[in-house]
Short mmCIF file of C-alpha atoms (C1' of nucleotides) in Angstrom, two decimals:
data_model
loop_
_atom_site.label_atom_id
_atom_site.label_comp_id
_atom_site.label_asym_id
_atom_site.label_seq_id
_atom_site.Cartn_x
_atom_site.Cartn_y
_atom_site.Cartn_z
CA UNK Q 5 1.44 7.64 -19.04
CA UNK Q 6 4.44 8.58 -19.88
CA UNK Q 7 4.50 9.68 -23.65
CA UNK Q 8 7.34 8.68 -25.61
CA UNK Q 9 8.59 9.32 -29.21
CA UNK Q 10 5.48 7.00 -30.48
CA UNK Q 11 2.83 8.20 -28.51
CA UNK Q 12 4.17 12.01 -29.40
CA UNK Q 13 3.99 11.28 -33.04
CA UNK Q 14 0.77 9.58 -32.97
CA UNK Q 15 -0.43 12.63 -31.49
CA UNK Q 16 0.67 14.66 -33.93
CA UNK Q 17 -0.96 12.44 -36.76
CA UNK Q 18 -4.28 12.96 -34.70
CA UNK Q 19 -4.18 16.99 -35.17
CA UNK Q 20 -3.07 16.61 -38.84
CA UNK Q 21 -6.05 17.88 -40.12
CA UNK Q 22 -5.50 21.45 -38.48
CA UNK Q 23 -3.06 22.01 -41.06
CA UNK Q 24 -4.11 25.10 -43.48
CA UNK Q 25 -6.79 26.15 -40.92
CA UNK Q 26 -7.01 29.40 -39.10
CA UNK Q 27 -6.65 29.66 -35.86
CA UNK Q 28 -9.63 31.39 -34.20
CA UNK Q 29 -9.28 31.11 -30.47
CA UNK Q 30 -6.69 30.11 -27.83
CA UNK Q 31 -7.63 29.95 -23.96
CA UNK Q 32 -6.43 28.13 -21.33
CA UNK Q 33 -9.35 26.31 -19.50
CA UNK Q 34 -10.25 27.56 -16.69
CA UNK Q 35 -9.72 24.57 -14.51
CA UNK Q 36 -9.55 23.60 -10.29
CA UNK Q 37 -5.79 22.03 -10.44
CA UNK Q 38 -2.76 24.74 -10.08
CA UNK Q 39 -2.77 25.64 -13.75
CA UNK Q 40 -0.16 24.66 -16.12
CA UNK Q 41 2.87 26.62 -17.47
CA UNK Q 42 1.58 28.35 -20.60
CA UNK Q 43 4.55 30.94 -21.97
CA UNK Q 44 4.52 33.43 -22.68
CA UNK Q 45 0.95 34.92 -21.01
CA UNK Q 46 -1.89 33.96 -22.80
CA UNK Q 47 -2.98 36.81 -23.67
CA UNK Q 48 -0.16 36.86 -26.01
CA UNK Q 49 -0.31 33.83 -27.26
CA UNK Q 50 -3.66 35.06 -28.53
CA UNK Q 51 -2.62 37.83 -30.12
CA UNK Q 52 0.03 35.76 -31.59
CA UNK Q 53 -1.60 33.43 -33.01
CA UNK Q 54 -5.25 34.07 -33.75
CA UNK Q 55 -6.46 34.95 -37.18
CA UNK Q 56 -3.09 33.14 -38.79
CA UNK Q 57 -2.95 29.88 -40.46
CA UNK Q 58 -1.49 26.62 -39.23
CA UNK Q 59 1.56 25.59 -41.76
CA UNK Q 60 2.60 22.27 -40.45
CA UNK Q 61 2.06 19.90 -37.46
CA UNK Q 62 5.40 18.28 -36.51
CA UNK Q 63 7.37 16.44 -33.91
CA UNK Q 64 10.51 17.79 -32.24
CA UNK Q 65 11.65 14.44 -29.63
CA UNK Q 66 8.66 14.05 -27.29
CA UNK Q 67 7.12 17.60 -28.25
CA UNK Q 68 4.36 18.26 -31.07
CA UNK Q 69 5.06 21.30 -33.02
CA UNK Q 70 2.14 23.32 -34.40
CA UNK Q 71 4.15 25.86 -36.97
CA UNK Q 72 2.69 28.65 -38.67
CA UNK Q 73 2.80 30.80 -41.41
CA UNK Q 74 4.90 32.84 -40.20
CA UNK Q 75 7.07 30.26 -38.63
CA UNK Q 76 5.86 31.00 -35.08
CA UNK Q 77 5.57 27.84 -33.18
CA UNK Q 78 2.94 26.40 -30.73
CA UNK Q 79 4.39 23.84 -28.67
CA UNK Q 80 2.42 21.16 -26.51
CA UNK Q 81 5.42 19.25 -24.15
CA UNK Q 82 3.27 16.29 -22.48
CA UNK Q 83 6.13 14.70 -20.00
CA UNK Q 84 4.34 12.67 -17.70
CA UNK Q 85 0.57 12.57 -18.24
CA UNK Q 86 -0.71 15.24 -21.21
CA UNK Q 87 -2.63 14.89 -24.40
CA UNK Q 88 -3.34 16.24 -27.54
CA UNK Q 89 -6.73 15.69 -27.98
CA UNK Q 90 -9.65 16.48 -31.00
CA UNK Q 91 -12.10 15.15 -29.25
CA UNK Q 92 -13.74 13.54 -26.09
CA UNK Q 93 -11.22 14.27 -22.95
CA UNK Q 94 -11.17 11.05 -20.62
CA UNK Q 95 -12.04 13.94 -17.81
CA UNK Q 96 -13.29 17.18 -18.37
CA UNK Q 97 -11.41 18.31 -15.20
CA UNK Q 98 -7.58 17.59 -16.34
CA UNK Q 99 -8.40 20.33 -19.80
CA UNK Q 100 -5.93 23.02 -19.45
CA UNK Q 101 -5.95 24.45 -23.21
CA UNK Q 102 -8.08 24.48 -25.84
CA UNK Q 103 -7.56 25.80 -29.52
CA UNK Q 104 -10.43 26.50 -31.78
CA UNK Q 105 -9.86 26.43 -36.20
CA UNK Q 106 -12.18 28.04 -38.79
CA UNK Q 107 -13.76 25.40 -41.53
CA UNK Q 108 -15.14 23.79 -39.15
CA UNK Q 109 -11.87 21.95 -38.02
CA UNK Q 110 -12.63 20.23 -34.93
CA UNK Q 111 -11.07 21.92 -32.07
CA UNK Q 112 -7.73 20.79 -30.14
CA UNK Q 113 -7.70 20.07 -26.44
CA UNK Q 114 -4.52 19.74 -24.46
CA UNK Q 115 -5.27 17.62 -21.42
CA UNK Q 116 -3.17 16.61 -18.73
CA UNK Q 117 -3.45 14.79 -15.56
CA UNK Q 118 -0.96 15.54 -13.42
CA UNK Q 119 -0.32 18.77 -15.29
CA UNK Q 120 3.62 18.51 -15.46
CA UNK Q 121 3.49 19.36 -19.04
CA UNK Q 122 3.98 22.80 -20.46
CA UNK Q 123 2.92 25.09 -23.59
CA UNK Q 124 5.06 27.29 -25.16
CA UNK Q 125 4.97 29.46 -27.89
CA UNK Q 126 8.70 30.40 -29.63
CA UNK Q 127 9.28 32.28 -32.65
CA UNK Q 128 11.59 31.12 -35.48
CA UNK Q 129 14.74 32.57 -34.02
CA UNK Q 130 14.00 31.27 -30.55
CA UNK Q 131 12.86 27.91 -32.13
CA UNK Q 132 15.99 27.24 -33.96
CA UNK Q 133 17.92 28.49 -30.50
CA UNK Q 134 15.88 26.43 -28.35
CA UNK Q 135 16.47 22.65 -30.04
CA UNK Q 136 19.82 23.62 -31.81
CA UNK Q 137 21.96 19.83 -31.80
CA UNK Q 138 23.51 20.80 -28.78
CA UNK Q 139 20.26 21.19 -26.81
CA UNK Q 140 18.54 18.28 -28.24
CA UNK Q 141 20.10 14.96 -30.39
CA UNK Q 142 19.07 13.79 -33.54
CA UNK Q 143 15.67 12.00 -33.63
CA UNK Q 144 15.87 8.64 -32.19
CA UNK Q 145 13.86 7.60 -36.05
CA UNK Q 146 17.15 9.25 -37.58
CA UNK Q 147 20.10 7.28 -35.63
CA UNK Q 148 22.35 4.49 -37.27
CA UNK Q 149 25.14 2.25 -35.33
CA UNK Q 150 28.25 4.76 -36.41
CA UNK Q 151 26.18 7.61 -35.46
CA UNK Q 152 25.52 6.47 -31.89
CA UNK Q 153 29.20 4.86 -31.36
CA UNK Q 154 29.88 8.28 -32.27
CA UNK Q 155 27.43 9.86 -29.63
CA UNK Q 156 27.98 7.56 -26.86
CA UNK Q 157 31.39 5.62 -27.93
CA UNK Q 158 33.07 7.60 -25.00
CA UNK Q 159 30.52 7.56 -22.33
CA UNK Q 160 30.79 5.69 -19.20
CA UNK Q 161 27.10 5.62 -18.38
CA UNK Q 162 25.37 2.52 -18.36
CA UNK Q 163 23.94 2.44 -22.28
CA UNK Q 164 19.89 2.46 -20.70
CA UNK Q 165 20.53 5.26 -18.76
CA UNK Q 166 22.33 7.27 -21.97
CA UNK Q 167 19.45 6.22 -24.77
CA UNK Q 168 17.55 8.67 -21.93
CA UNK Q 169 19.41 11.28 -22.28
CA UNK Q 170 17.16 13.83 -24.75
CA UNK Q 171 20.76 15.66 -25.39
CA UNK Q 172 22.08 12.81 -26.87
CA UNK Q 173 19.25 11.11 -28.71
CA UNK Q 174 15.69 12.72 -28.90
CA UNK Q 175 12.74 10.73 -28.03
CA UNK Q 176 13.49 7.45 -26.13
CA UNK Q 177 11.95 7.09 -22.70
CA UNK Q 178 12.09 4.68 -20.26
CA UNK Q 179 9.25 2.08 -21.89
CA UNK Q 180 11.38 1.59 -25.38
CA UNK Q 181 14.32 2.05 -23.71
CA UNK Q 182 13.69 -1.30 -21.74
CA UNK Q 183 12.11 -2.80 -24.89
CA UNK Q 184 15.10 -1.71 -27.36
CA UNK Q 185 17.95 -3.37 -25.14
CA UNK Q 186 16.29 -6.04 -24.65
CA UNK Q 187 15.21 -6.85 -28.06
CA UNK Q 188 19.05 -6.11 -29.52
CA UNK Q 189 20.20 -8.34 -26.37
CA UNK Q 190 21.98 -5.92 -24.70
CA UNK Q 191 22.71 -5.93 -20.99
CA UNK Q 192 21.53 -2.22 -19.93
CA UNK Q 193 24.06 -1.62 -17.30
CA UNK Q 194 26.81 -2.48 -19.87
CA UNK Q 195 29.12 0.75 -20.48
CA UNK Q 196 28.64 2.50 -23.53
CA UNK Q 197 32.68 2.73 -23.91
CA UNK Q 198 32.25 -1.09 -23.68
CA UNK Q 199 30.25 -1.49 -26.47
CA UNK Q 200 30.94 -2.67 -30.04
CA UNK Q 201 30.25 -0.71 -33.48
CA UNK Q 202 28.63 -3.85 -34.23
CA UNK Q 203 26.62 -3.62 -31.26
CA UNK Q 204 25.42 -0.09 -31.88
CA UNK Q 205 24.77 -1.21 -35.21
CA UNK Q 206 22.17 -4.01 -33.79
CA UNK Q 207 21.14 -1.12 -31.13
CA UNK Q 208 20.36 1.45 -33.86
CA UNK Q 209 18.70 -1.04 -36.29
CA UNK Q 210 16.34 -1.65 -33.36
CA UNK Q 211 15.26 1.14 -32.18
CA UNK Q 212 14.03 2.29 -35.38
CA UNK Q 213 12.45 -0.90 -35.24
CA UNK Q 214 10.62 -1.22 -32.20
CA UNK Q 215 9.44 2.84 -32.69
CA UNK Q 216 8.03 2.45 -36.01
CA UNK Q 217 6.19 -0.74 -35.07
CA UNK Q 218 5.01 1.25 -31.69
CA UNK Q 219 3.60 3.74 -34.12
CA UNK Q 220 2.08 1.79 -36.36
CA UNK Q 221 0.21 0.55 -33.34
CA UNK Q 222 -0.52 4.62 -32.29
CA UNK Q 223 1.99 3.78 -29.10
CA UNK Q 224 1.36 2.33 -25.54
CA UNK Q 225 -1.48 2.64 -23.13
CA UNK Q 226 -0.44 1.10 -19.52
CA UNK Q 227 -2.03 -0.22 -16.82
CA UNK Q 228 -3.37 3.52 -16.02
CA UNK Q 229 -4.71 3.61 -18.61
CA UNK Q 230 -4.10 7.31 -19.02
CA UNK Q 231 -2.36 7.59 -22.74
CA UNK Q 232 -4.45 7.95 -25.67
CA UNK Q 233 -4.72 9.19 -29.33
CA UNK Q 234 -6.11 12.23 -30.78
CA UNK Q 235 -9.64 10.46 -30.93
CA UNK Q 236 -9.04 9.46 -26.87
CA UNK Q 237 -8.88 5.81 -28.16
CA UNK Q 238 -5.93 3.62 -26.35
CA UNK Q 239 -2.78 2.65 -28.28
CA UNK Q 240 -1.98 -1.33 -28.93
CA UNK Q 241 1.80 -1.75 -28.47
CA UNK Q 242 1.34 -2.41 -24.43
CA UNK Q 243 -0.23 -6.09 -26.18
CA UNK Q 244 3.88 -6.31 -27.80
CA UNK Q 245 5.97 -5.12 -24.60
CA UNK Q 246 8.37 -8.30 -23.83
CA UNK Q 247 9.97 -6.91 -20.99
CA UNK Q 248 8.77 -3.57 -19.43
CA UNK Q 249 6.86 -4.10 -16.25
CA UNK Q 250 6.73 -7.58 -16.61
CA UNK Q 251 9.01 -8.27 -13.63
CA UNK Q 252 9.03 -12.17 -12.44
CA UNK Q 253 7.18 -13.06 -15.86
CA UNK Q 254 9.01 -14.98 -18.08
CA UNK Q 255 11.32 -14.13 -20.61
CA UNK Q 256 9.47 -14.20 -23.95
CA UNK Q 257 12.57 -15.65 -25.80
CA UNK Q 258 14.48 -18.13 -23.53
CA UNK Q 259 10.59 -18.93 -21.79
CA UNK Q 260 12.82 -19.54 -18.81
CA UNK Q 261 14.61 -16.69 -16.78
CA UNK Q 262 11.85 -14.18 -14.90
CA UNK Q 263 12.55 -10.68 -16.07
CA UNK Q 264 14.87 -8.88 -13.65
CA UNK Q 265 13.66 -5.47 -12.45
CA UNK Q 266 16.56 -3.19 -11.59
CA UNK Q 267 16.69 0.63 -11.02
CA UNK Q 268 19.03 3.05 -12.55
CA UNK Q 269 19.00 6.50 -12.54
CA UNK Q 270 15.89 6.50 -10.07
CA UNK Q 271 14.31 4.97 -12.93
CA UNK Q 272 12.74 1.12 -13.16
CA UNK Q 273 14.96 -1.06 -15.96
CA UNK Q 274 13.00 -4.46 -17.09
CA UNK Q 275 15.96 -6.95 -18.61
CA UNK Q 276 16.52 -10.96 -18.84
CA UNK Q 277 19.44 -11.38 -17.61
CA UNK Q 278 20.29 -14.68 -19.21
CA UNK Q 279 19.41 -13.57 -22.74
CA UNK Q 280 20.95 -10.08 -21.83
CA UNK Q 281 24.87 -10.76 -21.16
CA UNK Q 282 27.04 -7.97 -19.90
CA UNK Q 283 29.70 -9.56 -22.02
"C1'" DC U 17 33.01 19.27 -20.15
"C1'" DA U 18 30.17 14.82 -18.10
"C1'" DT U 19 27.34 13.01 -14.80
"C1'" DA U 20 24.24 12.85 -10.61
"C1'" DT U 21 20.36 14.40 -7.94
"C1'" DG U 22 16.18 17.01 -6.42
"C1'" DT U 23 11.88 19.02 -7.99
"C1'" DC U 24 7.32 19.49 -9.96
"C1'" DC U 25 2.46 16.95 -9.89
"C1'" DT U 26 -1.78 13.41 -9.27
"C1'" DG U 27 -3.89 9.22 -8.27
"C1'" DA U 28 -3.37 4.10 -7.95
"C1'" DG U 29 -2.18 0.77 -4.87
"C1'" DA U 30 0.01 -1.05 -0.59
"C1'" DG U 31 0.00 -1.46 4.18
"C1'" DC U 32 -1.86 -0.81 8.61
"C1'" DT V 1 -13.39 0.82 5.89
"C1'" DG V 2 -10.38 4.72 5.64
"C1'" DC V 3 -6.23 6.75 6.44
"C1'" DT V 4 -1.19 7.60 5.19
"C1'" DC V 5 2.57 6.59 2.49
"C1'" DT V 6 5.19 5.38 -1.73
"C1'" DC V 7 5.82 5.33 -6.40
"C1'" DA V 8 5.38 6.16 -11.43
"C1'" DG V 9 9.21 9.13 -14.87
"C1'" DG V 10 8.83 13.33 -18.43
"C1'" DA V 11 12.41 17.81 -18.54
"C1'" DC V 12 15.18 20.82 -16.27
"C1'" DA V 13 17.85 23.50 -12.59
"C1'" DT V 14 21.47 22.98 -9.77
"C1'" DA V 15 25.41 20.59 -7.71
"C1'" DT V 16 29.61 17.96 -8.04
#
DNA sequence: CATATGTCCTGAGAGC
DNA sequence: TGCTCTCAGGACATAT
């Protein structure tokens, strides 16, 4: 569940291989759930994009961006429970889209489960509109300690509920989120106005961190099993969480404290709060 | 401007 | 056993 900045881009490695292919059909599955947003209407998106050739497969935040030659863009937005998919769907009854490539290039499945996700399809103009700096923050792969004091350094909001905030930085959800503060020992109710350049310093240096080593281990499959790569295999980072829904375990470093569930923002926050001082 | 809250959706798990 | 209820948290619209 849940797709974050790892699982995204381990998506998008999965569908590499679409790149230089031609598309050669775009549907959305017919399927018994309340269809997902697709915009605009399919049947454009058809026309749009059927007989031209895949540029690049990127990553915009938690979004994979399929760009082509003519700088169109196809984008899949999982949110809760989708997937970008070349192969084997855990259900055949969660499909909502389906892309199909000349050369024999496997096709591309979006699946979703709960079907919160959307597709989109923007050109250029409304691209560069749509995730302009002040509709999106840098990448979360991108930040460094002076560029989030300069973000955040007047913010009153507790620091884990900011790091959410897609405006601000793009990509962190509420897994690494849990996992970043806890790692850079950070109390996640502290203010950011409270917090040191030193401190965003430690912040920045781990979240770059903690997201490259998630990726390297194609992100996190929970308990639900529902997230999975391109090849519907699950992800190994859940085996290196230290804090996130481990409530009442104990802490991994001080082997002592149980980890202290709290909820901010609606939103579950895993912490120690001995190793994690709001000093 | 910054921040807070309600909404969408499915299915796992809790409680009776 | 089988029902009802709550909860999980992505992005965004709307309210304060």
């Amino acid at each position: 569940m849940m797709p974050e900045l790892p699982e995204v881009e381990t998506m998008r490695r999965g569908i590499l291989a679409i790149e230089g292919a031609t598309i050669t059909a775009a549907e959305k599955v017919r399927c018994l759930r309340k269809p997902i947003a697709v915009t605009p209407n399919i049947s454009t998106i058809r026309r749009r994009l059927v007989g031209k050739k895949v540029k690049q497969v990127g990553r915009i935040g938690k979004r994979v961006v399929i760009q082509m030659e003519n700088d169109d863009r196809l984008l899949f937005e999982p949110r809760m429970t989708g997937l970008v998919l070349v192969a084997d769907p855990p259900s055949q009854e969660h499909v909502r889209f389906r892309l199909e490539f000349s050369h024999g290039e496997k096709e591309v499945l979006y699946w979703d489960r709960r079907g919160l996700g959307m597709i989109y399809l923007l050109n250029d103009q409304q691209y560069q509109d749509r995730f302009s700096l002040e509709n999106l923050g840098p990448d979360a792969l991108d930040v460094t300690g002076p560029l989030l004091k300069k973000i955040f350094g007047k913010s009153r909001r507790p620091v884990k509920v900011a790091l959410l905030d897609q405006k601000k930085v793009a990509g962190i959800g509420n897994l690494y989120a849990s996992e970043i503060l806890y790692v850079a020992a950070i109390h996640p109710a502290k203010r950011c106005d409270r917090i040191t350049l030193k401190q965003w310093d430690l912040i920045a240096e781990t979240t770059v961190d903690i997201l490259q080593t998630a990726i390297a281990h194609e992100g996190s499959t929970l308990s639900d099993g529902t997230y999975r790569n391109a090849l519907n295999d699950p992800g190994g980072y859940q085996n290196m969480h230290r804090v996130y829904d481990k409530e009442d375990k104990p802490c991994p470093i001080c082997m002592d404290t149980p980890i202290t569930r709290i909820v901010q923002a609606q939103r579950s926050t895993f912490f120690c709060k001995a190793c994690q001082k709001r000093s």
